[in-house]
């Protein structure tokens, strides 16, 4: 009984969500735009381009295409400086335990992230070789909540979408998993991720029995 387990990266495997937040907040504030935690929640899982579009929209600011590209560049440079010194210490609690259990159980393992920096980060935290397939922001044309990223991951794993399980910390990502007809598991707060099939605070709350049930579900 083989299932496909697809992991988002930022906020699920590593706590980079806080670095994305810092970089976006600085950019927004520099433009005189307020940036709240609530707005940040709406940017989780959302591509770089879409995120900047949303921020400018919220602030009612319009800029030239050239400036838009410069700002995207600046945000990424800031972000890269935050993650530069990242090590395996920043892997979130019990992620390696779950990955190892799934490996032992011979399950399909994929990464499904919107980030163009995903491969860099996986190498930094030494998880690059754990996945059978990596699908990231360099492989997709449509951003979450579009299901494309997860559909491609399932195709690469050669496992039907109905037999895939997605771990996500973002609203957009849960919506993408649901649209792909996959089981959606939210990592974070129940009230924020209310559209998910299940929600856990983090992987320490996910028992071996729960994983076994997912594997044996028909
Ligand atoms: C993830 C994060 C988003 C980020 C997006 C693009 O989905 O949750 O906050 O905007 O990736 O990341 P990138 O590294 O390509 O800018
Ligand atoms: Mg995420």
Short mmCIF file of C-alpha atoms and ligand atoms in Angstrom, two decimals:
data_model
loop_
_atom_site.label_atom_id
_atom_site.label_comp_id
_atom_site.label_asym_id
_atom_site.label_seq_id
_atom_site.Cartn_x
_atom_site.Cartn_y
_atom_site.Cartn_z
CA UNK A 1 0.00 0.00 0.00
CA UNK A 2 1.95 2.99 -1.27
CA UNK A 3 0.90 6.58 -0.70
CA UNK A 4 2.49 9.83 -1.78
CA UNK A 5 3.45 12.18 1.04
CA UNK A 6 4.04 15.70 -0.20
CA UNK A 7 5.67 18.28 2.05
CA UNK A 8 5.59 22.02 1.71
CA UNK A 9 8.93 23.55 2.73
CA UNK A 10 8.60 27.00 4.30
CA UNK A 11 6.82 26.74 7.64
CA UNK A 12 6.50 22.94 7.46
CA UNK A 13 10.04 21.55 7.24
CA UNK A 14 11.93 24.69 8.24
CA UNK A 15 10.93 27.88 9.98
CA UNK A 16 11.74 30.14 7.04
CA UNK A 17 8.25 31.67 7.18
CA UNK A 18 9.64 34.11 9.77
CA UNK A 19 12.40 35.22 7.36
CA UNK A 20 9.95 35.73 4.49
CA UNK A 21 7.87 37.81 6.90
CA UNK A 22 10.82 39.97 7.98
CA UNK A 23 11.88 40.61 4.39
CA UNK A 24 8.37 41.47 3.18
CA UNK A 25 7.68 43.68 6.19
CA UNK A 26 10.84 45.69 5.60
CA UNK A 27 10.00 46.13 1.94
CA UNK A 28 6.42 47.17 2.67
CA UNK A 29 7.39 49.59 5.42
CA UNK A 30 10.06 51.16 3.20
CA UNK A 31 7.26 51.90 0.73
CA UNK A 32 5.16 53.41 3.55
CA UNK A 33 2.83 50.43 3.58
CA UNK A 34 1.67 48.84 6.84
CA UNK A 35 2.19 45.10 7.06
CA UNK A 36 0.29 43.05 9.63
CA UNK A 37 0.56 39.42 10.79
CA UNK A 38 -2.84 38.87 9.22
CA UNK A 39 -1.65 40.05 5.85
CA UNK A 40 1.46 37.91 6.22
CA UNK A 41 -0.77 34.88 6.70
CA UNK A 42 -2.22 35.57 3.25
CA UNK A 43 1.25 35.61 1.70
CA UNK A 44 2.29 32.21 3.01
CA UNK A 45 2.59 29.75 0.14
CA UNK A 46 2.17 32.57 -2.35
CA UNK A 47 4.82 33.11 -5.04
CA UNK A 48 7.24 36.05 -4.94
CA UNK A 49 5.54 37.91 -7.80
CA UNK A 50 2.02 37.41 -6.41
CA UNK A 51 3.16 38.45 -2.93
CA UNK A 52 4.56 41.76 -4.14
CA UNK A 53 1.44 42.40 -6.22
CA UNK A 54 -0.70 41.88 -3.12
CA UNK A 55 1.42 44.18 -0.92
CA UNK A 56 1.33 46.99 -3.50
CA UNK A 57 -2.39 46.47 -3.85
CA UNK A 58 -2.98 46.68 -0.09
CA UNK A 59 -0.98 49.89 0.07
CA UNK A 60 -2.59 51.35 -3.03
CA UNK A 61 0.90 51.91 -4.44
CA UNK A 62 1.67 51.57 -8.13
CA UNK A 63 5.19 51.35 -9.54
CA UNK A 64 6.89 50.78 -12.88
CA UNK A 65 7.70 47.30 -14.13
CA UNK A 66 11.37 48.06 -13.69
CA UNK A 67 10.93 49.04 -10.07
CA UNK A 68 8.80 45.95 -9.51
CA UNK A 69 11.67 43.74 -10.65
CA UNK A 70 14.13 45.66 -8.48
CA UNK A 71 11.94 45.23 -5.41
CA UNK A 72 11.59 41.48 -6.02
CA UNK A 73 15.35 41.28 -6.28
CA UNK A 74 15.83 43.27 -3.11
CA UNK A 75 13.39 41.12 -1.16
CA UNK A 76 15.20 37.99 -2.27
CA UNK A 77 18.62 39.42 -1.43
CA UNK A 78 17.38 40.25 2.08
CA UNK A 79 15.82 36.82 2.39
CA UNK A 80 18.99 35.07 1.23
CA UNK A 81 21.01 36.97 3.82
CA UNK A 82 18.68 35.63 6.55
CA UNK A 83 18.99 32.02 5.41
CA UNK A 84 22.69 32.13 4.65
CA UNK A 85 23.79 30.65 7.94
CA UNK A 86 20.98 28.13 8.15
CA UNK A 87 21.83 24.62 9.33
CA UNK A 88 19.97 21.40 10.18
CA UNK A 89 19.29 22.96 13.60
CA UNK A 90 16.48 24.89 11.93
CA UNK A 91 14.58 21.80 10.86
CA UNK A 92 11.25 21.90 12.68
CA UNK A 93 10.49 19.50 15.50
CA UNK A 94 10.05 15.81 14.60
CA UNK A 95 10.23 16.37 10.83
CA UNK A 96 13.19 13.95 10.47
CA UNK A 97 11.33 11.39 12.59
CA UNK A 98 8.31 11.45 10.27
CA UNK A 99 10.45 11.43 7.11
CA UNK A 100 12.38 8.42 8.39
CA UNK A 101 9.24 6.55 9.35
CA UNK A 102 7.77 7.10 5.88
CA UNK A 103 11.03 5.95 4.31
CA UNK A 104 11.02 2.75 6.37
CA UNK A 105 7.41 2.18 5.30
CA UNK A 106 8.51 2.57 1.67
CA UNK A 107 6.19 5.50 0.92
CA UNK A 108 6.59 8.07 -1.87
CA UNK A 109 8.17 11.29 -0.62
CA UNK A 110 7.99 14.61 -2.45
CA UNK A 111 8.55 18.28 -1.82
CA UNK A 112 5.93 20.71 -3.14
CA UNK A 113 7.01 24.30 -2.59
CA UNK A 114 6.35 27.64 -4.27
CA UNK A 115 9.86 28.80 -3.45
CA UNK A 116 12.59 29.23 -6.03
CA UNK A 117 15.06 28.84 -3.16
CA UNK A 118 13.77 25.42 -2.09
CA UNK A 119 16.69 23.35 -3.41
CA UNK A 120 19.23 25.70 -1.80
CA UNK A 121 17.49 25.41 1.56
CA UNK A 122 17.12 21.62 1.41
CA UNK A 123 20.85 21.36 0.79
CA UNK A 124 21.63 23.68 3.68
CA UNK A 125 19.61 21.60 6.12
CA UNK A 126 20.84 18.34 4.57
CA UNK A 127 17.46 16.97 3.55
CA UNK A 128 17.98 17.19 -0.22
CA UNK A 129 18.47 13.44 -0.64
CA UNK A 130 15.43 12.45 1.41
CA UNK A 131 12.90 13.14 -1.35
CA UNK A 132 12.04 11.01 -4.39
CA UNK A 133 10.88 14.15 -6.17
CA UNK A 134 11.35 17.88 -5.60
CA UNK A 135 8.89 20.29 -7.21
CA UNK A 136 9.46 23.97 -6.46
CA UNK A 137 8.90 27.49 -7.77
CA UNK A 138 11.25 26.83 -10.68
CA UNK A 139 9.06 23.94 -11.93
CA UNK A 140 5.59 25.45 -11.92
CA UNK A 141 3.72 28.08 -13.90
CA UNK A 142 0.71 28.45 -11.60
CA UNK A 143 1.01 29.49 -7.96
CA UNK A 144 -0.88 27.95 -5.02
CA UNK A 145 -3.91 27.87 -4.50
CA UNK A 146 -3.66 26.34 -7.97
CA UNK A 147 -2.99 22.61 -7.46
CA UNK A 148 -0.29 22.41 -10.18
CA UNK A 149 2.69 21.98 -7.83
CA UNK A 150 1.09 19.01 -6.04
CA UNK A 151 -0.26 17.43 -9.23
CA UNK A 152 3.25 17.45 -10.74
CA UNK A 153 4.65 15.95 -7.52
CA UNK A 154 2.07 13.12 -7.67
CA UNK A 155 2.89 12.50 -11.33
CA UNK A 156 6.60 12.31 -10.54
CA UNK A 157 5.90 9.85 -7.73
CA UNK A 158 3.59 7.92 -10.09
CA UNK A 159 0.90 7.90 -7.42
CA UNK A 160 -2.72 8.98 -8.02
CA UNK A 161 -3.69 12.31 -6.40
CA UNK A 162 -6.36 10.57 -4.26
CA UNK A 163 -3.54 8.55 -2.71
CA UNK A 164 -1.50 11.61 -1.80
CA UNK A 165 -1.27 13.44 1.50
CA UNK A 166 -0.08 17.05 1.71
CA UNK A 167 1.48 18.79 4.72
CA UNK A 168 0.98 22.57 4.53
CA UNK A 169 1.20 25.61 6.80
CA UNK A 170 -0.54 28.05 4.46
CA UNK A 171 -4.16 28.72 3.55
CA UNK A 172 -3.24 28.86 -0.16
CA UNK A 173 -1.45 25.50 0.15
CA UNK A 174 -4.36 23.78 1.88
CA UNK A 175 -6.66 25.08 -0.85
CA UNK A 176 -4.24 23.76 -3.48
CA UNK A 177 -4.15 20.31 -1.84
CA UNK A 178 -7.94 20.20 -1.62
CA UNK A 179 -8.24 21.27 -5.27
CA UNK A 180 -5.84 18.44 -6.19
CA UNK A 181 -8.15 15.95 -4.43
CA UNK A 182 -5.50 15.08 -1.88
CA UNK A 183 -5.75 14.71 1.89
CA UNK A 184 -4.72 18.06 3.39
CA UNK A 185 -2.94 18.25 6.70
CA UNK A 186 -2.45 21.70 8.17
CA UNK A 187 0.60 22.43 10.29
CA UNK A 188 -0.26 25.44 12.44
CA UNK A 189 -3.38 26.94 13.97
CA UNK A 190 -6.79 25.31 13.62
CA UNK A 191 -8.68 28.58 13.20
CA UNK A 192 -6.37 29.74 10.40
CA UNK A 193 -6.22 26.40 8.58
CA UNK A 194 -9.91 25.52 9.00
CA UNK A 195 -10.17 24.23 5.41
CA UNK A 196 -7.70 21.40 6.09
CA UNK A 197 -8.82 17.79 6.63
CA UNK A 198 -6.66 17.64 9.78
CA UNK A 199 -4.65 20.26 11.67
CA UNK A 200 -1.70 19.74 14.01
CA UNK A 201 0.35 22.36 15.80
CA UNK A 202 3.55 20.66 14.66
CA UNK A 203 4.89 17.19 13.86
CA UNK A 204 5.33 16.30 17.52
CA UNK A 205 1.53 16.05 17.66
CA UNK A 206 1.42 13.52 14.83
CA UNK A 207 1.56 9.96 16.13
CA UNK A 208 2.97 6.90 14.43
CA UNK A 209 -0.54 5.40 14.55
CA UNK A 210 -1.93 8.35 12.60
CA UNK A 211 0.72 7.95 9.90
CA UNK A 212 0.06 4.21 9.73
CA UNK A 213 -3.67 4.90 9.32
CA UNK A 214 -2.94 7.25 6.43
CA UNK A 215 -0.78 4.62 4.77
CA UNK A 216 -3.40 1.89 5.15
CA UNK A 217 -6.37 3.99 4.08
CA UNK A 218 -7.65 2.63 0.78
C1 LIG B 1 6.83 29.86 -0.08
C2 LIG B 1 6.63 30.84 1.05
C3 LIG B 1 6.24 32.21 0.53
C4 LIG B 1 7.21 32.66 -0.55
C5 LIG B 1 7.22 31.65 -1.69
C6 LIG B 1 8.20 32.03 -2.80
O1 LIG B 1 5.60 29.46 -0.53
O2 LIG B 1 5.65 30.38 1.95
O3 LIG B 1 6.26 33.10 1.61
O4 LIG B 1 6.84 33.91 -1.05
O5 LIG B 1 7.60 30.38 -1.17
O6 LIG B 1 9.49 31.92 -2.29
P1 LIG B 1 10.80 32.45 -3.00
O7 LIG B 1 11.91 31.84 -2.18
O8 LIG B 1 10.79 31.92 -4.40
O9 LIG B 1 10.76 33.91 -2.96
MG1 LIG B 2 4.63 27.09 3.64
#
